[in-house]
Amino acid sequence: EVVRIIAAHTGGPTGGKAIGTGFFLAVDGQMIHEEGLLLTNAHVVTNSPVVKIMTTYIEHQALPVSVVAICHDRDLALLKVEPRVQQWLKRTLHSRYQLDHIPALTFGNSDLLRTGFKVHAVGHPLGLIDQQFTTGDYQGPVHLNAEIRGLTSATINGGNSGGPLL
């Protein structure tokens, strides 16, 4: 469910690429109505004409995705696997792992977090191909630029951007 994101950037003197993390969203019938949607940070994919994902369960395959929506205020981006690629992905998951769906995450209720709870960051820090998993404590909410954000002691580096905190 957690994927590595590779985004080709335009702008600036040389362009470049960004490596980040994202995750598939589980269909819940309320907020998420279709399979194949992913969430990441907006800064990972902004100004990127080409965005691809790599999964841990299908190695060495960069799969194209489309940017559906970007919210710079929240630094969020919604991505989508195209239907043709989604069907191939589902067939491959079924033949290799007998799965009938794309593994995905549901949203938790951050109101239930309490200082001292163990949390886990999953992602691709520093552009690593293999997923990394770090553990820390939830340290509570902080007010920053008129927003409330959660603070954690879990190690998070560049490349973790867009990954889930579980």
Short mmCIF file of C-alpha atoms in Angstrom, two decimals:
data_model
loop_
_atom_site.label_atom_id
_atom_site.label_comp_id
_atom_site.label_asym_id
_atom_site.label_seq_id
_atom_site.Cartn_x
_atom_site.Cartn_y
_atom_site.Cartn_z
CA GLU A 1 0.00 0.00 0.00
CA VAL A 2 2.96 2.35 0.53
CA VAL A 3 4.73 3.27 -2.72
CA ARG A 4 7.84 5.10 -3.85
CA ILE A 5 7.04 8.14 -6.01
CA ILE A 6 9.32 9.38 -8.76
CA ALA A 7 8.39 12.77 -10.20
CA ALA A 8 10.16 14.50 -13.09
CA HIS A 9 10.19 18.21 -12.28
CA THR A 10 10.18 21.19 -14.63
CA GLY A 11 11.22 24.70 -13.81
CA GLY A 12 14.42 25.96 -12.33
CA PRO A 13 17.65 25.99 -14.31
CA THR A 14 17.94 22.22 -14.80
CA GLY A 15 14.62 20.67 -13.78
CA GLY A 16 15.32 17.42 -11.95
CA LYS A 17 13.37 14.76 -10.15
CA ALA A 18 11.86 14.30 -6.75
CA ILE A 19 11.61 11.06 -4.84
CA GLY A 20 8.87 10.75 -2.26
CA THR A 21 6.41 8.35 -0.73
CA GLY A 22 2.69 7.87 -1.13
CA PHE A 23 0.04 5.34 -0.26
CA PHE A 24 -3.07 3.81 -1.79
CA LEU A 25 -6.36 4.90 -0.22
CA ALA A 26 -8.85 2.20 0.77
CA VAL A 27 -12.35 2.49 -0.67
CA ASP A 28 -14.59 3.35 2.27
CA GLY A 29 -17.80 4.38 0.49
CA GLN A 30 -17.79 7.76 2.25
CA MET A 31 -14.69 9.76 1.31
CA ILE A 32 -13.05 7.32 -1.12
CA HIS A 33 -15.36 5.87 -3.76
CA GLU A 34 -12.95 4.26 -6.20
CA GLU A 35 -9.90 2.05 -6.15
CA GLY A 36 -6.54 3.21 -7.50
CA LEU A 37 -6.29 6.56 -5.69
CA LEU A 38 -3.12 7.55 -3.84
CA LEU A 39 -2.17 10.34 -1.47
CA THR A 40 1.19 12.10 -1.23
CA ASN A 41 2.54 15.58 -0.49
CA ALA A 42 1.97 18.32 -3.05
CA HIS A 43 5.62 19.39 -3.01
CA VAL A 44 6.63 15.93 -4.29
CA VAL A 45 4.63 16.20 -7.54
CA THR A 46 4.11 19.95 -8.16
CA ASN A 47 5.43 20.98 -11.60
CA SER A 48 5.90 17.33 -12.56
CA PRO A 49 4.69 16.41 -16.04
CA VAL A 50 5.60 12.75 -15.41
CA VAL A 51 4.84 10.96 -12.15
CA LYS A 52 5.40 7.25 -11.57
CA ILE A 53 5.10 4.91 -8.62
CA MET A 54 7.04 1.82 -7.66
CA THR A 55 5.52 -0.77 -5.33
CA THR A 56 7.33 -3.19 -3.07
CA TYR A 57 5.21 -6.11 -4.24
CA ILE A 58 5.97 -5.65 -7.96
CA GLU A 59 9.68 -4.95 -8.23
CA HIS A 60 11.37 -2.98 -11.00
CA GLN A 61 8.12 -1.65 -12.49
CA ALA A 62 7.59 2.11 -12.61
CA LEU A 63 3.85 2.58 -13.08
CA PRO A 64 2.47 5.86 -14.46
CA VAL A 65 -0.04 7.83 -12.40
CA SER A 66 -1.94 11.06 -13.00
CA VAL A 67 -2.14 14.00 -10.64
CA VAL A 68 -5.87 14.45 -9.97
CA ALA A 69 -5.77 17.34 -7.50
CA ILE A 70 -3.30 19.40 -5.50
CA CYS A 71 -3.93 21.39 -2.32
CA HIS A 72 -0.92 23.58 -1.60
CA ASP A 73 -2.49 24.89 1.64
CA ARG A 74 -2.36 21.38 3.13
CA ASP A 75 0.59 20.17 1.02
CA LEU A 76 -1.48 17.26 -0.30
CA ALA A 77 -1.79 15.71 -3.73
CA LEU A 78 -4.26 13.11 -4.95
CA LEU A 79 -2.94 10.73 -7.60
CA LYS A 80 -4.66 8.07 -9.67
CA VAL A 81 -3.51 4.92 -11.40
CA GLU A 82 -4.97 4.85 -14.89
CA PRO A 83 -7.63 2.11 -15.43
CA ARG A 84 -5.47 0.06 -17.81
CA VAL A 85 -2.53 0.08 -15.38
CA GLN A 86 -4.85 -0.59 -12.44
CA GLN A 87 -6.25 -3.70 -14.14
CA TRP A 88 -2.72 -4.96 -14.91
CA LEU A 89 -1.72 -4.29 -11.30
CA LYS A 90 -4.74 -6.19 -9.96
CA ARG A 91 -4.11 -9.15 -12.31
CA THR A 92 -0.47 -9.27 -11.19
CA LEU A 93 -1.40 -9.07 -7.50
CA HIS A 94 -3.93 -11.85 -7.99
CA SER A 95 -1.55 -14.17 -9.83
CA ARG A 96 1.39 -13.60 -7.44
CA TYR A 97 -0.34 -13.16 -4.09
CA GLN A 98 -3.97 -14.27 -4.62
CA LEU A 99 -5.15 -10.75 -3.76
CA ASP A 100 -8.38 -9.49 -5.33
CA HIS A 101 -7.67 -5.83 -4.49
CA ILE A 102 -4.86 -3.30 -4.30
CA PRO A 103 -3.58 -3.16 -0.70
CA ALA A 104 -4.60 0.21 0.76
CA LEU A 105 -4.76 2.20 3.98
CA THR A 106 -7.72 3.80 5.69
CA PHE A 107 -7.58 7.10 7.55
CA GLY A 108 -7.31 6.99 11.31
CA ASN A 109 -8.84 9.44 13.72
CA SER A 110 -6.09 11.82 14.84
CA ASP A 111 -8.37 13.04 17.66
CA LEU A 112 -7.67 9.72 19.39
CA LEU A 113 -3.89 10.29 19.47
CA ARG A 114 -2.41 10.95 22.87
CA THR A 115 1.06 12.09 23.86
CA GLY A 116 3.31 9.05 24.29
CA PHE A 117 1.47 6.77 21.84
CA LYS A 118 3.82 4.76 19.63
CA VAL A 119 3.70 5.78 15.96
CA HIS A 120 5.42 4.38 12.90
CA ALA A 121 6.61 6.23 9.79
CA VAL A 122 6.78 4.19 6.59
CA GLY A 123 8.45 5.46 3.45
CA HIS A 124 11.43 5.76 1.17
CA PRO A 125 13.78 8.17 2.94
CA LEU A 126 16.77 9.51 1.03
CA GLY A 127 15.37 7.94 -2.16
CA LEU A 128 16.01 4.38 -0.97
CA ILE A 129 14.31 1.72 -3.05
CA ASP A 130 13.46 -0.44 -0.05
CA GLN A 131 10.86 0.80 2.39
CA GLN A 132 12.05 1.93 5.77
CA PHE A 133 10.04 1.72 8.96
CA THR A 134 10.83 3.91 11.95
CA THR A 135 9.14 4.06 15.32
CA GLY A 136 8.76 6.93 17.72
CA ASP A 137 6.42 8.55 20.18
CA TYR A 138 3.64 10.97 19.36
CA GLN A 139 4.68 14.14 21.15
CA GLY A 140 1.45 16.04 20.79
CA PRO A 141 0.01 18.82 18.66
CA VAL A 142 1.89 22.01 17.85
CA HIS A 143 0.52 25.23 16.38
CA LEU A 144 2.52 26.33 13.35
CA ASN A 145 1.50 29.03 10.85
CA ALA A 146 -2.14 28.97 11.96
CA GLU A 147 -2.28 25.17 11.57
CA ILE A 148 -2.27 22.34 14.04
CA ARG A 149 0.33 19.68 13.28
CA GLY A 150 1.38 16.53 15.07
CA LEU A 151 4.92 16.18 16.34
CA THR A 152 6.67 12.81 16.50
CA SER A 153 10.06 11.45 17.49
CA ALA A 154 9.99 8.89 14.63
CA THR A 155 12.91 9.55 12.28
CA ILE A 156 11.71 11.18 9.07
CA ASN A 157 14.06 12.23 6.25
CA GLY A 158 13.74 13.62 2.75
CA GLY A 159 11.99 11.00 0.65
CA ASN A 160 9.54 10.18 3.47
CA SER A 161 7.40 13.09 2.22
CA GLY A 162 3.88 11.86 1.52
CA GLY A 163 4.22 8.66 3.52
CA PRO A 164 1.82 7.57 6.23
CA LEU A 165 2.30 7.87 9.96
CA LEU A 166 0.66 4.83 11.49
#
